[in-house]
Coordinates of C-alpha atoms in Angstrom, one line a residue:
M1 CA 80.8 133.3 189.3
A2 CA 79.7 135.2 186.2
R3 CA 82.4 135.6 183.5
K4 CA 83.8 139.1 183.5
Q5 CA 83.5 140.6 180.0
S6 CA 85.9 143.3 178.9
L7 CA 84.6 146.3 176.9
V8 CA 87.9 146.4 174.9
F9 CA 87.5 142.7 174.1
R10 CA 84.0 143.1 172.8
L11 CA 84.9 146.1 170.6
T12 CA 88.0 144.6 169.1
L13 CA 86.5 141.1 168.5
Y14 CA 84.0 142.3 165.9
T15 CA 86.3 144.9 164.1
L16 CA 89.7 143.4 163.9
A17 CA 88.9 140.5 161.5
I18 CA 87.5 142.6 158.6
V19 CA 89.6 145.8 159.1
A20 CA 92.9 143.9 159.5
L21 CA 92.3 142.0 156.3
M22 CA 91.5 145.1 154.3
V23 CA 94.5 147.0 155.7
V24 CA 96.9 144.2 154.9
I25 CA 95.6 143.9 151.3
I26 CA 95.8 147.6 150.6
L27 CA 99.3 148.1 152.1
I28 CA 100.8 145.1 150.4
Y29 CA 99.3 146.0 147.0
N30 CA 100.1 149.7 147.1
Y31 CA 103.0 150.7 149.4
R32 CA 105.4 147.8 148.9
I33 CA 105.3 148.0 145.1
S34 CA 105.6 151.8 144.6
R35 CA 107.2 153.3 147.7
A36 CA 110.9 152.5 147.0
Y37 CA 110.9 153.9 143.5
I38 CA 109.2 157.2 144.4
L39 CA 111.5 157.8 147.4
E40 CA 114.6 157.2 145.3
D41 CA 113.5 159.9 142.8
A42 CA 112.9 162.3 145.6
R43 CA 116.4 161.8 147.0
K44 CA 117.9 162.6 143.6
D45 CA 115.8 165.8 143.3
A46 CA 116.9 166.9 146.8
K47 CA 120.6 166.4 146.0
N48 CA 120.3 168.2 142.7
L49 CA 118.5 171.1 144.2
T50 CA 121.1 171.4 147.0
S51 CA 124.0 171.4 144.5
L52 CA 122.3 174.0 142.4
T53 CA 121.8 176.2 145.4
I54 CA 125.4 175.8 146.5
N55 CA 126.6 176.9 143.0
Q56 CA 124.4 180.0 143.1
I57 CA 125.7 181.0 146.6
E58 CA 129.3 180.2 145.6
N59 CA 129.1 182.5 142.6
I60 CA 127.9 185.3 144.8
L61 CA 130.7 184.8 147.4
N62 CA 133.4 184.4 144.8
R63 CA 132.6 187.7 143.2
V64 CA 132.5 189.4 146.6
E65 CA 135.9 187.9 147.7
Q66 CA 137.7 189.3 144.7
I67 CA 137.0 192.9 145.6
P68 CA 139.0 193.1 148.9
V69 CA 141.8 191.0 147.5
E70 CA 142.4 193.5 144.7
F71 CA 142.0 196.4 147.1
A72 CA 144.5 194.9 149.6
Y73 CA 147.0 194.4 146.7
Y74 CA 146.7 198.0 145.8
L75 CA 147.2 199.2 149.4
D76 CA 150.3 196.9 149.8
N77 CA 152.0 199.1 147.2
S78 CA 150.6 202.6 147.7
H79 CA 150.2 205.4 150.3
D80 CA 146.9 207.1 149.6
S81 CA 145.6 210.1 151.7
R82 CA 142.5 209.8 153.7
I83 CA 140.4 211.6 151.1
D84 CA 141.5 209.2 148.3
L85 CA 140.9 206.2 150.6
E86 CA 137.3 207.2 151.3
L87 CA 136.7 207.9 147.7
M88 CA 138.0 204.5 146.6
I89 CA 135.8 202.7 149.2
S90 CA 132.8 204.6 148.0
T91 CA 133.6 203.5 144.4
I92 CA 133.4 199.9 145.5
L93 CA 129.8 200.3 146.6
E94 CA 128.9 202.2 143.4
R95 CA 130.4 199.5 141.2
F96 CA 129.3 196.4 143.1
P97 CA 125.6 196.3 144.2
L98 CA 126.2 193.0 146.0
V99 CA 128.3 194.8 148.6
S100 CA 126.5 196.5 151.4
G101 CA 129.5 198.0 153.1
A102 CA 133.3 198.2 152.8
C103 CA 136.1 199.3 155.2
V104 CA 139.8 199.7 155.6
A105 CA 140.6 199.0 159.3
Y106 CA 144.2 199.9 160.4
L107 CA 146.1 198.3 163.2
P108 CA 147.0 200.7 166.0
G109 CA 149.3 203.5 164.7
M110 CA 149.7 202.1 161.2
Y111 CA 147.6 204.8 159.5
Q112 CA 149.5 207.8 160.8
P113 CA 151.9 208.1 163.7
D114 CA 149.6 210.5 165.5
T115 CA 146.4 208.5 164.9
L116 CA 146.1 205.3 167.0
Y117 CA 143.0 203.9 165.4
Y118 CA 141.5 204.6 162.0
A119 CA 138.8 202.6 160.1
P120 CA 136.9 204.5 157.3
Y121 CA 133.7 202.6 156.6
V122 CA 131.2 203.2 153.7
Y123 CA 127.9 201.5 153.7
R124 CA 124.4 201.6 152.3
E125 CA 121.4 202.9 154.2
N126 CA 118.0 203.4 152.6
E127 CA 119.5 203.3 149.1
Q128 CA 122.0 206.0 150.1
V129 CA 125.8 205.6 150.5
K130 CA 127.0 206.9 153.8
F131 CA 130.4 207.2 155.5
R132 CA 131.4 206.5 159.1
N133 CA 134.7 206.1 161.0
L134 CA 134.5 202.9 163.1
A135 CA 137.4 204.0 165.3
S136 CA 135.2 205.0 168.3
A137 CA 134.8 203.9 171.9
D138 CA 131.3 202.8 171.2
Y139 CA 132.1 200.5 168.3
R140 CA 135.7 199.4 169.1
Y141 CA 136.4 197.7 165.7
W142 CA 139.7 196.4 166.9
E143 CA 137.8 193.9 169.2
K144 CA 135.4 192.7 166.5
G145 CA 135.6 189.2 165.2
W146 CA 135.9 190.3 161.6
F147 CA 139.1 192.2 162.5
V148 CA 140.7 190.0 165.1
K149 CA 140.4 186.7 163.3
P150 CA 142.2 187.7 160.0
V151 CA 144.9 189.6 162.0
E152 CA 145.6 186.7 164.3
E153 CA 145.5 184.0 161.6
N154 CA 147.2 186.3 159.0
R155 CA 144.9 185.2 156.2
A156 CA 141.6 186.2 154.6
S157 CA 138.4 184.8 156.1
W158 CA 134.7 185.1 156.3
S159 CA 133.1 186.1 159.6
E160 CA 130.2 184.5 161.3
P161 CA 126.8 186.2 160.6
Y162 CA 126.3 189.1 163.0
F163 CA 124.1 192.2 163.5
D164 CA 126.4 195.2 163.0
Q165 CA 125.2 197.3 165.9
G166 CA 126.8 200.8 165.5
G167 CA 128.0 200.0 162.0
G168 CA 125.9 198.9 159.0
E169 CA 122.9 198.2 161.3
T170 CA 121.9 195.0 159.5
I171 CA 122.6 191.3 159.7
M172 CA 125.6 190.6 157.5
S173 CA 128.8 188.5 157.0
T174 CA 132.2 190.1 156.4
Y175 CA 135.1 189.0 154.2
S176 CA 138.4 190.4 155.6
V177 CA 141.7 190.4 153.8
P178 CA 145.0 191.6 155.5
F179 CA 147.1 194.2 153.7
Y180 CA 150.7 195.2 154.4
K181 CA 153.2 198.1 154.4
I182 CA 155.9 196.9 152.1
S183 CA 159.4 198.4 152.1
D184 CA 162.7 197.3 150.7
K185 CA 163.6 195.4 153.8
D186 CA 160.4 193.7 155.0
S187 CA 156.7 193.9 155.0
V188 CA 154.5 194.6 158.1
M189 CA 150.8 194.0 158.4
A190 CA 148.9 197.3 158.4
G191 CA 145.3 196.2 158.8
V192 CA 142.5 194.5 156.9
V193 CA 140.3 195.4 154.0
T194 CA 136.7 194.2 154.4
V195 CA 133.6 194.0 152.4
D196 CA 130.1 193.2 153.9
I197 CA 127.4 191.3 152.2
S198 CA 123.9 191.7 153.5
L199 CA 122.4 188.3 154.2
D200 CA 119.0 189.5 152.9
R201 CA 120.1 188.3 149.4
L202 CA 121.0 184.9 150.6
Q203 CA 117.8 184.7 152.7
D204 CA 115.7 185.5 149.6
L205 CA 117.6 182.8 147.7
I206 CA 117.2 180.1 150.4
S207 CA 113.6 181.1 151.1
S208 CA 112.7 180.6 147.5
I209 CA 113.7 176.9 147.6
K210 CA 110.7 174.6 147.7
L211 CA 110.7 170.8 147.5
Y212 CA 107.2 169.4 147.2
K213 CA 104.5 171.0 149.3
S214 CA 106.1 171.5 152.7
G215 CA 109.8 171.1 151.9
Y216 CA 112.1 174.0 152.8
A217 CA 115.7 175.0 153.0
M218 CA 117.9 176.7 155.5
L219 CA 121.5 178.1 155.7
I220 CA 123.7 177.5 158.7
T221 CA 127.3 178.2 159.5
S222 CA 129.9 175.7 160.7
A223 CA 129.7 177.3 164.1
G224 CA 126.0 176.6 164.3
N225 CA 124.7 180.1 163.6
I226 CA 121.5 180.1 161.6
V227 CA 121.6 182.5 158.6
T228 CA 118.0 181.8 157.5
H229 CA 115.2 179.4 158.4
P230 CA 111.5 179.8 157.4
L231 CA 110.3 179.2 161.0
I232 CA 112.8 181.5 162.7
E233 CA 112.5 185.2 162.7
S234 CA 115.2 186.9 160.7
G235 CA 116.9 190.2 161.4
R236 CA 119.3 189.1 164.2
E237 CA 121.9 186.3 164.3
R238 CA 120.8 183.2 166.2
N239 CA 122.7 180.1 167.3
L240 CA 121.4 176.5 167.5
D241 CA 122.1 176.5 171.2
E242 CA 119.7 179.4 171.7
L243 CA 116.7 177.4 170.3
P244 CA 114.3 176.0 172.9
D245 CA 114.3 172.3 173.3
G246 CA 111.1 171.9 171.4
A247 CA 110.5 169.7 168.4
M248 CA 112.2 172.1 165.9
G249 CA 115.1 173.0 168.3
S250 CA 116.0 169.4 169.3
G251 CA 115.7 168.2 165.7
L252 CA 118.0 170.9 164.2
K253 CA 120.7 170.4 166.9
M254 CA 120.7 166.6 166.4
V255 CA 120.9 167.0 162.6
F256 CA 123.7 169.5 162.8
S257 CA 125.8 167.3 165.2
T258 CA 125.3 164.4 162.7
I259 CA 126.4 166.2 159.5
F260 CA 129.1 168.3 161.1
G261 CA 132.4 167.7 159.3
Q262 CA 130.9 166.1 156.2
Q263 CA 130.9 167.7 152.8
Q264 CA 127.6 166.5 151.5
G265 CA 125.0 163.8 151.9
L266 CA 121.4 162.7 152.5
I267 CA 120.2 161.4 155.9
S268 CA 117.0 160.2 157.4
M269 CA 116.2 162.3 160.5
E270 CA 114.5 159.3 162.1
D271 CA 117.8 157.4 162.2
Y272 CA 119.5 160.2 164.2
A273 CA 116.9 162.3 165.9
G274 CA 114.3 159.7 166.9
K275 CA 110.9 158.4 165.8
Q276 CA 109.2 161.7 166.1
Y277 CA 110.9 162.6 162.8
R278 CA 109.7 159.6 160.9
N279 CA 109.6 160.1 157.2
D280 CA 111.7 163.3 157.4
W281 CA 114.8 163.6 155.3
V282 CA 117.7 166.1 155.0
S283 CA 119.9 166.8 152.0
F284 CA 123.0 168.8 152.8
E285 CA 126.1 170.2 151.2
T286 CA 128.8 172.7 152.3
I287 CA 129.7 176.0 150.5
P288 CA 133.5 175.8 149.6
S289 CA 134.2 179.5 150.3
N290 CA 133.1 179.6 153.9
E291 CA 132.2 176.0 154.8
W292 CA 128.6 177.0 155.6
Y293 CA 125.9 174.3 155.2
V294 CA 122.8 174.4 152.9
L295 CA 120.2 172.0 154.3
I296 CA 117.0 171.0 152.4
F297 CA 114.3 169.3 154.4
F298 CA 111.4 167.2 152.9
N299 CA 108.9 164.6 154.1
E300 CA 108.5 161.4 152.1
R301 CA 104.8 161.2 152.8
E302 CA 104.2 164.0 150.3
L303 CA 105.8 161.8 147.6
Y304 CA 102.9 159.3 147.7
Y305 CA 100.2 161.3 145.9
E306 CA 100.0 158.9 143.1
I307 CA 99.9 156.0 145.5
R308 CA 97.0 157.7 147.3
K309 CA 95.1 157.9 144.1
L310 CA 95.5 154.2 143.6
T311 CA 94.5 153.6 147.2
Y312 CA 91.3 155.5 146.7
S313 CA 90.3 153.2 143.9
L314 CA 90.9 150.2 146.2
V315 CA 88.9 151.7 149.1
F316 CA 85.7 151.0 147.2
I317 CA 86.4 147.3 147.3
G318 CA 86.0 147.3 151.1
F319 CA 83.1 149.8 151.2
V320 CA 80.5 147.0 151.6
G321 CA 82.5 145.5 154.4
I322 CA 82.9 148.9 156.1
L323 CA 79.1 149.4 156.0
L324 CA 78.6 146.0 157.8
I325 CA 81.2 147.0 160.4
S326 CA 79.5 150.4 160.9
L327 CA 76.1 148.8 161.5
L328 CA 77.5 146.3 163.9
L329 CA 79.4 148.9 165.9
Y330 CA 76.4 151.2 166.0
L331 CA 74.1 148.5 167.5
M332 CA 76.8 147.4 170.0
S333 CA 78.0 150.9 171.0
R334 CA 74.4 152.1 171.6
N335 CA 73.9 149.3 174.2
I336 CA 77.3 149.9 175.8
T337 CA 77.4 153.7 175.9
R338 CA 73.9 154.4 177.3
P339 CA 75.1 154.3 180.9
L340 CA 78.3 156.2 179.9
V341 CA 76.1 159.1 178.7
S342 CA 74.4 159.2 182.1
L343 CA 77.9 159.3 183.7
V344 CA 79.0 162.1 181.5
N345 CA 76.0 164.2 182.4
A346 CA 76.6 163.6 186.1
A347 CA 80.3 164.4 185.7
R348 CA 79.4 167.8 184.2
E349 CA 77.1 168.6 187.2
I350 CA 79.9 167.6 189.6
G351 CA 82.4 169.8 187.6
N352 CA 80.0 172.7 187.9
G353 CA 80.0 172.4 191.7
N354 CA 77.0 170.2 192.3
L355 CA 78.9 167.5 194.3
S356 CA 75.6 165.8 195.3
A357 CA 74.5 165.1 191.7
S358 CA 72.8 161.7 191.3
L359 CA 74.7 158.9 189.6
P360 CA 73.2 156.2 187.4
L361 CA 73.0 152.7 188.9
I362 CA 75.0 150.4 186.6
R363 CA 74.7 146.6 187.3
T364 CA 77.2 145.3 184.8
K365 CA 80.5 144.0 185.9
D366 CA 82.6 145.2 183.0
E367 CA 84.7 148.4 182.8
V368 CA 81.5 150.5 182.5
G369 CA 80.3 149.1 185.9
Q370 CA 83.7 149.7 187.4
L371 CA 83.7 153.2 186.1
G372 CA 80.3 153.9 187.8
N373 CA 81.6 152.6 191.1
A374 CA 84.7 154.8 190.7
F375 CA 82.6 157.9 190.1
R376 CA 80.5 157.2 193.2
Y377 CA 83.7 156.8 195.3
M378 CA 85.2 160.0 193.7
Q379 CA 82.0 161.9 194.5
E380 CA 82.2 161.0 198.2
E381 CA 85.9 161.8 198.4
L382 CA 85.4 165.2 196.7
E383 CA 82.7 166.2 199.2
Q384 CA 85.0 165.4 202.1
Y385 CA 88.0 167.0 200.4
M386 CA 86.1 170.3 199.8
I387 CA 85.2 170.5 203.5
N388 CA 88.9 169.9 204.5
L389 CA 90.1 172.4 201.8
E390 CA 87.8 175.1 203.1
N391 CA 89.1 174.7 206.6
A392 CA 92.8 174.5 205.5
T393 CA 92.3 177.6 203.3
S394 CA 91.0 179.6 206.2
E395 CA 93.9 178.7 208.4
R396 CA 96.4 179.4 205.6
E397 CA 94.9 182.8 205.0
K398 CA 95.4 183.7 208.7
I399 CA 99.0 182.5 208.6
D400 CA 99.7 184.4 205.3
S401 CA 98.2 187.6 206.8
E402 CA 100.4 187.3 209.9
I403 CA 103.5 186.8 207.8
R404 CA 102.7 189.8 205.6
I405 CA 102.3 192.0 208.7
A406 CA 105.6 190.6 210.1
A407 CA 107.4 191.4 206.9
R408 CA 106.0 195.0 206.9
I409 CA 107.1 195.5 210.5
Q410 CA 110.6 194.2 209.6
D411 CA 110.8 196.4 206.6
E412 CA 109.9 199.4 208.7
M413 CA 112.7 198.7 211.1
L414 CA 115.3 198.9 208.4
P415 CA 116.2 202.3 206.8
A416 CA 113.3 202.4 204.3
H417 CA 114.5 205.2 202.1
M418 CA 118.2 205.6 201.8
P419 CA 119.1 209.2 200.9
E420 CA 120.5 209.5 197.3
G421 CA 122.4 212.7 198.3
R422 CA 124.6 213.5 201.3
L423 CA 123.6 212.5 204.8
N424 CA 125.6 215.5 205.8
E425 CA 128.5 217.5 204.4
H426 CA 130.9 214.5 204.9
I427 CA 128.9 211.3 204.4
V428 CA 126.9 209.8 201.5
L429 CA 125.5 206.3 201.9
S430 CA 123.2 203.8 200.1
G431 CA 121.9 200.4 201.2
Q432 CA 119.4 197.7 200.3
V433 CA 118.2 194.3 201.7
I434 CA 116.6 191.8 199.3
P435 CA 115.2 188.9 201.3
A436 CA 115.1 185.4 199.9
R437 CA 111.7 184.9 201.4
I438 CA 108.9 187.3 202.5
I439 CA 110.8 187.6 205.8
G440 CA 114.6 187.7 205.9
G441 CA 117.4 187.7 208.4
D442 CA 119.8 190.2 207.0
L443 CA 120.1 193.7 208.4
F444 CA 121.8 197.0 208.3
D445 CA 121.4 200.3 210.2
Y446 CA 123.1 203.6 210.8
W447 CA 122.8 206.5 213.3
L448 CA 124.2 210.0 212.8
H449 CA 125.3 211.3 216.2
E450 CA 124.9 214.9 217.0
N451 CA 128.7 215.3 217.0
G452 CA 128.7 214.4 213.3
N453 CA 130.0 210.8 213.8
L454 CA 128.3 208.0 211.9
F455 CA 127.5 204.8 213.8
F456 CA 126.7 201.9 211.4
L457 CA 126.4 198.1 211.2
I458 CA 125.5 195.3 208.8
G459 CA 124.6 191.8 209.9
D460 CA 123.4 188.3 208.9
V461 CA 121.2 186.3 211.3
S462 CA 121.5 182.5 211.3
G463 CA 118.4 180.7 210.0
K464 CA 115.5 182.1 208.1
G465 CA 111.8 183.0 208.4
I466 CA 110.1 184.5 211.5
P467 CA 112.7 183.4 214.1
A468 CA 115.4 185.1 212.1
A469 CA 113.3 188.2 211.7
L470 CA 112.6 188.5 215.4
F471 CA 116.3 188.0 216.2
M472 CA 117.2 190.6 213.6
A473 CA 114.7 193.1 215.1
R474 CA 116.2 192.5 218.6
T475 CA 119.7 193.1 217.2
I476 CA 118.8 196.4 215.6
S477 CA 117.0 197.6 218.7
L478 CA 120.0 196.8 220.9
F479 CA 122.3 198.6 218.5
R480 CA 120.2 201.8 218.6
A481 CA 119.8 201.6 222.4
M482 CA 123.5 201.2 223.1
I483 CA 124.9 203.9 220.9
S484 CA 124.5 206.7 223.5
G485 CA 126.8 206.7 226.4
T486 CA 129.4 204.3 225.0
S487 CA 133.1 204.9 224.5
G488 CA 133.8 202.7 221.5
I489 CA 132.3 200.4 218.9
E490 CA 133.8 197.3 220.6
E491 CA 131.9 198.1 223.8
I492 CA 128.6 198.4 221.8
V493 CA 129.2 195.0 220.2
Q494 CA 130.2 193.4 223.5
N495 CA 127.1 194.7 225.2
M496 CA 124.9 193.5 222.3
N497 CA 126.5 190.1 222.5
A498 CA 125.8 189.8 226.3
E499 CA 122.1 190.7 225.8
L500 CA 121.6 188.4 222.7
S501 CA 123.4 185.4 224.4
R502 CA 121.3 185.6 227.5
N503 CA 118.3 183.2 227.4
N504 CA 119.2 182.1 223.8
S505 CA 118.0 178.6 224.1
D506 CA 117.7 178.2 220.3
A507 CA 121.4 179.1 219.9
M508 CA 120.7 181.8 217.3
F509 CA 123.5 184.3 216.4
T510 CA 124.3 187.2 214.2
T511 CA 127.4 188.0 212.2
L512 CA 128.1 191.7 212.5
F513 CA 130.4 194.3 211.0
A514 CA 129.9 197.6 213.0
G515 CA 131.8 200.8 213.0
I516 CA 132.1 204.5 213.7
M517 CA 133.1 207.0 211.0
D518 CA 134.7 209.9 212.8
T519 CA 134.5 212.8 210.4
S520 CA 136.5 215.2 212.5
A521 CA 139.4 212.8 213.0
Q522 CA 139.0 211.4 209.5
S523 CA 139.1 207.8 210.8
L524 CA 137.1 204.6 210.7
T525 CA 137.0 202.4 213.8
Y526 CA 135.4 199.0 213.2
C527 CA 134.6 195.7 214.9
N528 CA 134.1 192.6 212.8
A529 CA 132.1 189.8 214.7
G530 CA 132.5 187.0 212.2
H531 CA 131.0 188.9 209.2
N532 CA 132.2 189.0 205.6
P533 CA 135.2 191.3 205.4
P534 CA 134.2 194.5 203.5
F535 CA 136.2 196.4 200.9
L536 CA 137.6 199.9 201.5
V537 CA 138.1 201.6 198.1
R538 CA 140.6 204.4 198.5
S539 CA 140.3 207.6 196.4
S540 CA 143.6 206.7 194.9
G541 CA 142.1 203.5 193.4
E542 CA 143.7 201.1 196.0
I543 CA 141.3 198.6 197.5
L544 CA 141.8 197.3 201.0
N545 CA 140.0 194.1 202.3
L546 CA 139.3 194.6 206.0
T547 CA 139.9 191.0 206.9
M548 CA 140.6 191.5 210.7
I549 CA 138.2 189.5 212.9
H550 CA 137.6 190.9 216.4
G551 CA 135.4 188.3 217.9
T552 CA 132.8 185.6 217.4
P553 CA 129.3 186.3 216.0
V554 CA 127.1 188.0 218.7
G555 CA 124.8 185.6 220.6
V556 CA 127.2 182.7 220.7
L557 CA 129.2 183.3 223.9
E558 CA 127.8 185.5 226.7
D559 CA 131.2 186.4 228.1
G560 CA 132.8 186.9 224.6
E561 CA 135.3 189.7 224.3
Y562 CA 135.6 192.0 221.3
S563 CA 138.3 194.4 220.1
A564 CA 138.4 197.1 217.3
S565 CA 140.7 198.4 214.6
T566 CA 141.1 202.0 213.4
I567 CA 142.1 203.1 210.0
S568 CA 142.5 206.6 208.6
L569 CA 140.2 208.0 205.9
S570 CA 140.8 210.2 203.0
V571 CA 138.3 212.3 201.0
G572 CA 136.7 210.1 198.4
D573 CA 137.1 206.8 200.3
V574 CA 134.2 204.3 199.9
L575 CA 133.4 201.5 202.3
C576 CA 131.5 198.6 200.6
M577 CA 129.8 196.1 203.1
Y578 CA 127.9 193.1 202.0
S579 CA 126.4 189.8 203.2
D580 CA 127.2 186.3 202.0
G581 CA 124.0 186.3 199.9
I582 CA 126.1 188.2 197.3
T583 CA 129.3 186.1 197.2
E584 CA 127.3 182.8 197.5
A585 CA 124.8 183.6 194.8
E586 CA 124.7 180.6 192.4
N587 CA 124.1 180.5 188.7
S588 CA 122.6 177.5 186.7
K589 CA 126.0 175.8 186.7
G590 CA 126.3 175.8 190.5
E591 CA 129.1 178.4 190.4
F592 CA 129.3 181.1 193.1
F593 CA 129.5 184.8 192.4
G594 CA 132.4 185.0 194.8
E595 CA 134.6 187.8 196.3
K596 CA 136.7 188.0 193.2
K597 CA 133.8 188.8 190.9
L598 CA 132.5 191.3 193.5
L599 CA 135.9 193.0 193.6
N600 CA 136.1 193.2 189.8
T601 CA 132.6 194.7 189.7
I602 CA 133.7 197.4 192.2
L603 CA 136.8 198.1 190.2
T604 CA 134.9 198.3 186.9
C605 CA 132.3 200.7 188.3
K606 CA 134.9 203.4 189.1
T607 CA 132.6 205.7 190.9
G608 CA 132.5 207.3 194.3
D609 CA 128.7 207.4 194.3
P610 CA 127.4 204.8 196.7
D611 CA 124.0 204.6 195.1
K612 CA 125.4 203.9 191.6
L613 CA 127.9 201.4 193.1
R614 CA 125.0 199.6 194.9
K615 CA 122.9 199.4 191.7
K616 CA 125.8 198.1 189.7
V617 CA 126.7 195.3 192.1
L618 CA 123.1 194.1 192.4
E619 CA 122.6 194.3 188.7
E620 CA 125.7 192.1 188.2
V621 CA 124.4 189.6 190.7
R622 CA 121.0 189.4 189.0
H623 CA 122.7 188.9 185.6
F624 CA 125.0 186.2 187.0
T625 CA 122.2 184.2 188.5
S626 CA 120.0 184.8 185.4
G627 CA 116.6 183.7 186.8
E628 CA 117.9 181.1 189.4
T629 CA 115.9 181.1 192.7
Q630 CA 117.5 183.3 195.3
S631 CA 118.7 181.0 198.1
D632 CA 119.8 183.6 200.7
D633 CA 119.1 187.1 201.7
I634 CA 121.2 189.7 199.8
T635 CA 122.4 192.9 201.6
L636 CA 124.6 195.7 200.3
F637 CA 125.6 198.8 202.3
V638 CA 127.9 201.5 200.9
I639 CA 129.3 204.6 202.7
A640 CA 131.4 207.3 201.1
Y641 CA 133.5 209.8 203.0
K642 CA 133.3 213.2 201.2

């Protein structure tokens, strides 16, 4: 049997001897002598640069902190009018260019007995000083972190960086100092004095820091909020948790978790964040005023410029040997790669669609010969695969077409366009079905009788896909057919159950909530066949959960019996019906939306408009699931009695 020769073996055999010897000599002579000294110098430079930056930032913050402290001391012992107060705040901005805004924010009722909230705010905008009262429903300063934290802790503090939407309209950090109303008996906290510092100044300072060619600095708060970073767009606050899990995001998170709680130091990123950060170092130190971190990143490979110059002089020593290796590799590779070139050309033809392209005949038994045989086998398999794929695609297109037609038919059976106004002088309604797949099993329907009464139902068919859609269609058809000539909603549901249970070999069923809204009697008669209990929102603000169950889901027991309940209606009452696709909608943590969150959404909406209520609930569900795949059909049907 002929000895099998490996392509890898032949290539490495002639190259490793000379190349390995040259690499060992160069690395030993160059790196091991010089690397340790150069790296130590770089560490010292990084520490010194970090400390210098800390001192610059600390000087800025100390000057800013003194301003509200003095102002708060003045307010503790005086009772200025509103005009004097605004004038004094404006004077702060005129005297201190570092300050981008200042405010005196009072606790409720502490400014004047007839004024609950008051917060005069003076800020810079386009080189102009402007005034604004932050005591508004849109801004709600009493809920802001810069106000709540110093009030609760009863001490001065810096806020996390934030974009002041509705205030200074810029990214900033705020230093807040409590002040008091002092009398002969005691002192009571009256509010806080604040000054804002625009972070553009700090961003310019940090961005100017360079250590070697690619080194850079960043500023980050103790809560993980990034103040400035050269690779992250500025203008809005951003937290480490918001960064994608790419190279930069994962590295920053790991570094921050490592240095958190330490005052200063120098660490190797490779030791904590993995080998992908080999040669990367971080020097860090905290700012005493607010415990923010200044981090300076640099790569030790840039330190070895002088070593490289020495290495270039040594490269010439091995130049003659490299020429010999090049000649040997050229002669050998030309012999080995000739059949590979033919295979490449054939592969291009196959890639362009010519599956019958001719392949070179390779007689060697090494990897090249094995590759030729593999190409030939692949060619045969591709030809057969394309035939099978063409047949499968044709069948799939037929099935997809039938499913789309079925979905369109199903959609046409439901109320396609719910009226956004009144159905008549007493009834306003709105509804929507959002199937989890192309075809769903949820349903709702309504019928306005000539006597002015509204017949309606909402349901959820067991299962999914085409069987559920057909069962849904049958359910709606039976409901519409049985409305006329009946004496009550329980009789309609009972007759529907009898028809759906007959010849139901697949044991499919539908949960139903059906009812009649009698506008003349101002009443609602309803029958719940195993469906989610809806909410009745009274015009008074009271919410009733119609939990009464009147029978099993229709289609289960052919001789099943059903009852009904009646409840009075008042003008302005709203009936909110839904399927379990809403309450069982899951977020990324596996949590359900639930009836409690649905009820809170209805309470928060505070509207008798069914269309607005429907849109609000579905918007909350979409926000809660935040991109997660919809697992069940979602249906919402809202009726208001006017």
